[in-house]
PDB file of C-alpha atoms in Angstrom:
ATOM      1  CA  ASN A   1     -10.891  10.246 -47.542  1.00  0.00           C
ATOM      2  CA  GLN A   2     -11.833   9.315 -44.025  1.00  0.00           C
ATOM      3  CA  PRO A   3     -14.884  10.863 -42.191  1.00  0.00           C
ATOM      4  CA  PHE A   4     -14.109  13.397 -39.594  1.00  0.00           C
ATOM      5  CA  TYR A   5     -15.441  11.444 -36.697  1.00  0.00           C
ATOM      6  CA  ARG A   6     -13.590   8.253 -37.708  1.00  0.00           C
ATOM      7  CA  HIS A   7     -10.298  10.342 -37.647  1.00  0.00           C
ATOM      8  CA  LEU A   8     -11.120  11.539 -34.120  1.00  0.00           C
ATOM      9  CA  TYR A   9     -11.877   7.924 -33.056  1.00  0.00           C
ATOM     10  CA  LEU A  10      -8.455   6.484 -34.385  1.00  0.00           C
ATOM     11  CA  SER A  11      -6.402   9.152 -32.814  1.00  0.00           C
ATOM     12  CA  SER A  12      -7.913   9.208 -29.560  1.00  0.00           C
ATOM     13  CA  GLN A  13      -6.072   8.839 -26.456  1.00  0.00           C
ATOM     14  CA  PRO A  14      -6.153   5.214 -25.058  1.00  0.00           C
ATOM     15  CA  ARG A  15      -7.520   5.004 -21.829  1.00  0.00           C
ATOM     16  CA  LEU A  16      -5.924   3.262 -18.897  1.00  0.00           C
ATOM     17  CA  MET A  17      -7.946   3.424 -15.741  1.00  0.00           C
ATOM     18  CA  VAL A  18      -8.483   1.782 -12.212  1.00  0.00           C
ATOM     19  CA  GLU A  19     -11.052  -0.791 -12.880  1.00  0.00           C
ATOM     20  CA  SER A  20     -11.040  -1.787  -9.111  1.00  0.00           C
ATOM     21  CA  TYR A  21      -9.097  -2.706  -6.482  1.00  0.00           C
ATOM     22  CA  THR A  22      -8.985  -4.773  -2.975  1.00  0.00           C
ATOM     23  CA  LEU A  23      -7.218  -4.776   0.082  1.00  0.00           C
ATOM     24  CA  SER A  24      -6.280  -8.047   1.931  1.00  0.00           C
ATOM     25  CA  LYS A  25      -8.075  -6.661   5.074  1.00  0.00           C
ATOM     26  CA  PRO A  26     -10.924  -4.604   5.777  1.00  0.00           C
ATOM     27  CA  ASP A  27      -8.921  -1.687   6.692  1.00  0.00           C
ATOM     28  CA  LEU A  28      -5.591  -0.918   8.205  1.00  0.00           C
ATOM     29  CA  LYS A  29      -4.452  -0.184  11.553  1.00  0.00           C
ATOM     30  CA  PRO A  30      -1.690   2.037  12.607  1.00  0.00           C
ATOM     31  CA  ASN A  31       1.961   0.301  12.064  1.00  0.00           C
ATOM     32  CA  GLU A  32      -0.044  -2.744   9.996  1.00  0.00           C
ATOM     33  CA  SER A  33       0.542  -3.895   6.395  1.00  0.00           C
ATOM     34  CA  ALA A  34      -1.860  -5.382   3.764  1.00  0.00           C
ATOM     35  CA  THR A  35      -1.637  -6.574   0.205  1.00  0.00           C
ATOM     36  CA  LEU A  36      -3.333  -4.088  -2.300  1.00  0.00           C
ATOM     37  CA  GLU A  37      -4.427  -5.189  -5.375  1.00  0.00           C
ATOM     38  CA  ILE A  38      -5.268  -2.850  -8.121  1.00  0.00           C
ATOM     39  CA  LYS A  39      -7.108  -4.057 -11.715  1.00  0.00           C
ATOM     40  CA  LEU A  40      -5.915  -1.665 -14.439  1.00  0.00           C
ATOM     41  CA  LYS A  41      -7.835  -1.645 -17.517  1.00  0.00           C
ATOM     42  CA  ASN A  42      -7.007  -0.481 -20.978  1.00  0.00           C
ATOM     43  CA  HIS A  43     -10.377   0.586 -22.299  1.00  0.00           C
ATOM     44  CA  SER A  44      -9.057   0.997 -26.241  1.00  0.00           C
ATOM     45  CA  LEU A  45     -10.501  -1.358 -28.301  1.00  0.00           C
ATOM     46  CA  LYS A  46      -7.554  -1.083 -30.794  1.00  0.00           C
ATOM     47  CA  LYS A  47      -4.399   0.367 -29.138  1.00  0.00           C
ATOM     48  CA  ASN A  48      -1.962  -1.280 -27.014  1.00  0.00           C
ATOM     49  CA  ILE A  49      -0.794   0.566 -23.781  1.00  0.00           C
ATOM     50  CA  ASN A  50       2.849   0.042 -23.023  1.00  0.00           C
ATOM     51  CA  ASN A  51       5.696   1.020 -20.811  1.00  0.00           C
ATOM     52  CA  ILE A  52       3.368   1.666 -17.892  1.00  0.00           C
ATOM     53  CA  ALA A  53       4.950   3.390 -14.843  1.00  0.00           C
ATOM     54  CA  ILE A  54       2.608   3.190 -11.594  1.00  0.00           C
ATOM     55  CA  THR A  55       3.422   5.339  -8.518  1.00  0.00           C
ATOM     56  CA  LEU A  56       1.465   5.114  -5.491  1.00  0.00           C
ATOM     57  CA  SER A  57       1.411   7.877  -3.030  1.00  0.00           C
ATOM     58  CA  ASP A  58      -0.585   9.375   0.090  1.00  0.00           C
ATOM     59  CA  GLU A  59      -0.392  12.993   0.456  1.00  0.00           C
ATOM     60  CA  ALA A  60      -0.499  12.891   4.162  1.00  0.00           C
ATOM     61  CA  ASN A  61       2.424  10.466   4.165  1.00  0.00           C
ATOM     62  CA  GLU A  62       0.715   8.382   6.362  1.00  0.00           C
ATOM     63  CA  ILE A  63       0.235   5.441   4.230  1.00  0.00           C
ATOM     64  CA  SER A  64       3.332   3.845   2.104  1.00  0.00           C
ATOM     65  CA  THR A  65       4.447   1.041  -0.010  1.00  0.00           C
ATOM     66  CA  ILE A  66       7.142  -1.473   1.577  1.00  0.00           C
ATOM     67  CA  GLY A  67      10.068  -1.351  -0.739  1.00  0.00           C
ATOM     68  CA  VAL A  68       9.632   1.343  -3.713  1.00  0.00           C
ATOM     69  CA  ASN A  69       6.334   3.142  -4.539  1.00  0.00           C
ATOM     70  CA  SER A  70       6.791   2.800  -8.084  1.00  0.00           C
ATOM     71  CA  GLY A  71       6.458  -0.278 -10.542  1.00  0.00           C
ATOM     72  CA  TYR A  72       6.569  -1.136 -14.334  1.00  0.00           C
ATOM     73  CA  ILE A  73       4.328  -2.981 -16.475  1.00  0.00           C
ATOM     74  CA  ASP A  74       5.660  -3.938 -19.931  1.00  0.00           C
ATOM     75  CA  LYS A  75       2.117  -3.818 -21.962  1.00  0.00           C
ATOM     76  CA  ILE A  76      -1.696  -4.304 -21.421  1.00  0.00           C
ATOM     77  CA  ILE A  77      -3.385  -5.084 -24.999  1.00  0.00           C
ATOM     78  CA  PRO A  78      -6.847  -3.744 -25.883  1.00  0.00           C
ATOM     79  CA  ASN A  79      -9.541  -4.303 -23.850  1.00  0.00           C
ATOM     80  CA  SER A  80      -7.673  -6.060 -21.175  1.00  0.00           C
ATOM     81  CA  THR A  81      -7.034  -5.854 -17.672  1.00  0.00           C
ATOM     82  CA  TYR A  82      -3.832  -6.323 -15.562  1.00  0.00           C
ATOM     83  CA  THR A  83      -3.471  -6.629 -11.761  1.00  0.00           C
ATOM     84  CA  TYR A  84      -0.533  -4.663  -9.934  1.00  0.00           C
ATOM     85  CA  THR A  85       0.034  -6.044  -6.336  1.00  0.00           C
ATOM     86  CA  ALA A  86       1.642  -3.897  -3.606  1.00  0.00           C
ATOM     87  CA  THR A  87       2.000  -4.123   0.117  1.00  0.00           C
ATOM     88  CA  ILE A  88       1.174  -0.824   1.712  1.00  0.00           C
ATOM     89  CA  ARG A  89       1.684  -0.044   5.501  1.00  0.00           C
ATOM     90  CA  ALA A  90       0.141   2.425   7.617  1.00  0.00           C
ATOM     91  CA  THR A  91       2.554   4.811   9.950  1.00  0.00           C
ATOM     92  CA  LYS A  92       2.624   4.111  13.553  1.00  0.00           C
ATOM     93  CA  THR A  93       1.070   7.687  13.834  1.00  0.00           C
ATOM     94  CA  ALA A  94      -1.311   7.319  10.999  1.00  0.00           C
ATOM     95  CA  SER A  95      -4.789   9.400  11.590  1.00  0.00           C
ATOM     96  CA  GLU A  96      -7.984   7.318  11.875  1.00  0.00           C
ATOM     97  CA  GLY A  97     -10.325   7.801   8.905  1.00  0.00           C
ATOM     98  CA  VAL A  98     -10.404   7.559   4.949  1.00  0.00           C
ATOM     99  CA  HIS A  99      -7.131   8.007   3.164  1.00  0.00           C
ATOM    100  CA  LYS A 100      -6.964   8.888  -0.192  1.00  0.00           C
ATOM    101  CA  LEU A 101      -3.973   6.945  -2.026  1.00  0.00           C
ATOM    102  CA  ALA A 102      -2.845   8.453  -5.510  1.00  0.00           C
ATOM    103  CA  VAL A 103      -2.494   5.972  -8.289  1.00  0.00           C
ATOM    104  CA  SER A 104      -0.658   7.848 -10.958  1.00  0.00           C
ATOM    105  CA  LEU A 105      -0.011   6.171 -14.375  1.00  0.00           C
ATOM    106  CA  GLU A 106       2.499   7.135 -17.083  1.00  0.00           C
ATOM    107  CA  TYR A 107       2.021   5.283 -20.315  1.00  0.00           C
ATOM    108  CA  GLU A 108       2.591   5.150 -24.174  1.00  0.00           C
ATOM    109  CA  ASP A 109       0.542   4.159 -27.125  1.00  0.00           C
ATOM    110  CA  ASP A 110       2.212   2.085 -30.208  1.00  0.00           C
ATOM    111  CA  ASP A 111       3.203   5.413 -31.761  1.00  0.00           C
ATOM    112  CA  TYR A 112       5.096   6.275 -28.446  1.00  0.00           C
ATOM    113  CA  THR A 113       2.895   9.118 -27.645  1.00  0.00           C
ATOM    114  CA  GLN A 114       3.167   9.791 -23.728  1.00  0.00           C
ATOM    115  CA  TYR A 115      -0.031  10.020 -21.373  1.00  0.00           C
ATOM    116  CA  THR A 116      -0.572  10.056 -17.947  1.00  0.00           C
ATOM    117  CA  SER A 117      -3.558   9.700 -15.577  1.00  0.00           C
ATOM    118  CA  THR A 118      -4.320   9.844 -11.855  1.00  0.00           C
ATOM    119  CA  SER A 119      -6.972   8.119  -9.785  1.00  0.00           C
ATOM    120  CA  GLN A 120      -7.546   7.650  -6.008  1.00  0.00           C
ATOM    121  CA  ILE A 121      -8.452   4.913  -4.020  1.00  0.00           C
ATOM    122  CA  SER A 122      -9.867   4.938  -0.393  1.00  0.00           C
ATOM    123  CA  ILE A 123      -7.813   3.288   2.285  1.00  0.00           C
ATOM    124  CA  ASN A 124      -9.724   3.407   5.773  1.00  0.00           C
ATOM    125  CA  VAL A 125      -7.239   3.349   8.820  1.00  0.00           C
ATOM    126  CA  THR A 126      -8.831   2.472  12.417  1.00  0.00           C
ATOM    127  CA  LYS A 127      -7.104   2.819  15.591  1.00  0.00           C
ATOM    128  CA  LYS A 128      -6.018  -0.371  17.293  1.00  0.00           C
ATOM    129  CA  LYS A 129      -8.570  -1.368  20.112  1.00  0.00           C
ATOM    130  CA  LYS A 130      -6.616  -1.289  23.325  1.00  0.00           C
ATOM    131  CA  ALA A 131      -6.742  -4.378  25.486  1.00  0.00           C
ATOM    132  CA  SER A 132      -8.468  -4.003  28.666  1.00  0.00           C
ATOM    133  CA  THR A 133      -6.111  -3.554  31.374  1.00  0.00           C
ATOM    134  CA  THR A 134      -8.699  -3.985  34.484  1.00  0.00           C
ATOM    135  CA  LYS A 135      -8.491  -7.376  35.539  1.00  0.00           C
ATOM    136  CA  LYS A 136     -11.127  -8.822  38.151  1.00  0.00           C
ATOM    137  CA  ALA A 137      -9.389  -8.904  41.178  1.00  0.00           C
ATOM    138  CA  ALA A 138      -9.825 -12.227  43.253  1.00  0.00           C
ATOM    139  CA  LYS A 139     -11.311 -11.129  46.377  1.00  0.00           C
ATOM    140  CA  LYS A 140     -10.099 -13.090  49.256  1.00  0.00           C
ATOM    141  CA  LYS A 141     -12.635 -13.523  52.184  1.00  0.00           C
ATOM    142  CA  THR A 142     -10.664 -13.981  55.478  1.00  0.00           C
ATOM    143  CA  THR A 143     -12.734 -15.255  58.205  1.00  0.00           C
ATOM    144  CA  GLN A 144     -11.244 -14.817  61.485  1.00  0.00           C
ATOM    145  CA  SER A 145     -12.772 -16.811  64.673  1.00  0.00           C
ATOM    146  CA  HIS A 146     -12.125 -16.225  68.001  1.00  0.00           C
ATOM    147  CA  ILE A 147     -12.351 -19.217  70.343  1.00  0.00           C
ATOM    148  CA  SER A 148     -12.182 -18.789  73.965  1.00  0.00           C
ATOM    149  CA  LEU A 149     -11.326 -21.809  75.712  1.00  0.00           C
ATOM    150  CA  LEU A 150     -11.793 -21.850  79.630  1.00  0.00           C
ATOM    151  CA  ILE A 151     -10.113 -24.652  81.147  1.00  0.00           C
ATOM    152  CA  GLU A 152     -10.658 -25.373  84.715  1.00  0.00           C
ATOM    153  CA  MET A 153      -8.836 -27.406  87.076  1.00  0.00           C
TER     154      MET A 153
END
């Protein structure tokens, strides 16, 4: 006969969460890509997290993954991390500002109980700086001289 609180602890949902993320550039510009690394952590002290499906999506459809937008991770053992890597790209018409990229996770524990969780990460998009089209024109100074020559014979 186990105390009630112990039963709750043993039957609790294993927590798989985004621990941190990094982008290979400080921000994205329209039509530019970068490598995104997402560090996932299994916060359970006792349970494995198995058969993990990760999906990345932007509600505005202005940031997408190159290739498929999802991946698969076999297992993350208790109190451990896994780094998922994807290449993302901002569309040519991506609006300037912070975009919320949804990280959706579907996973199972060792008893095949299914769980889901969603986190959001922020990706900053800045407009490309336009190269200056004004060139300093080299000014030519044209000096005209009139010489009058009077020859008498």
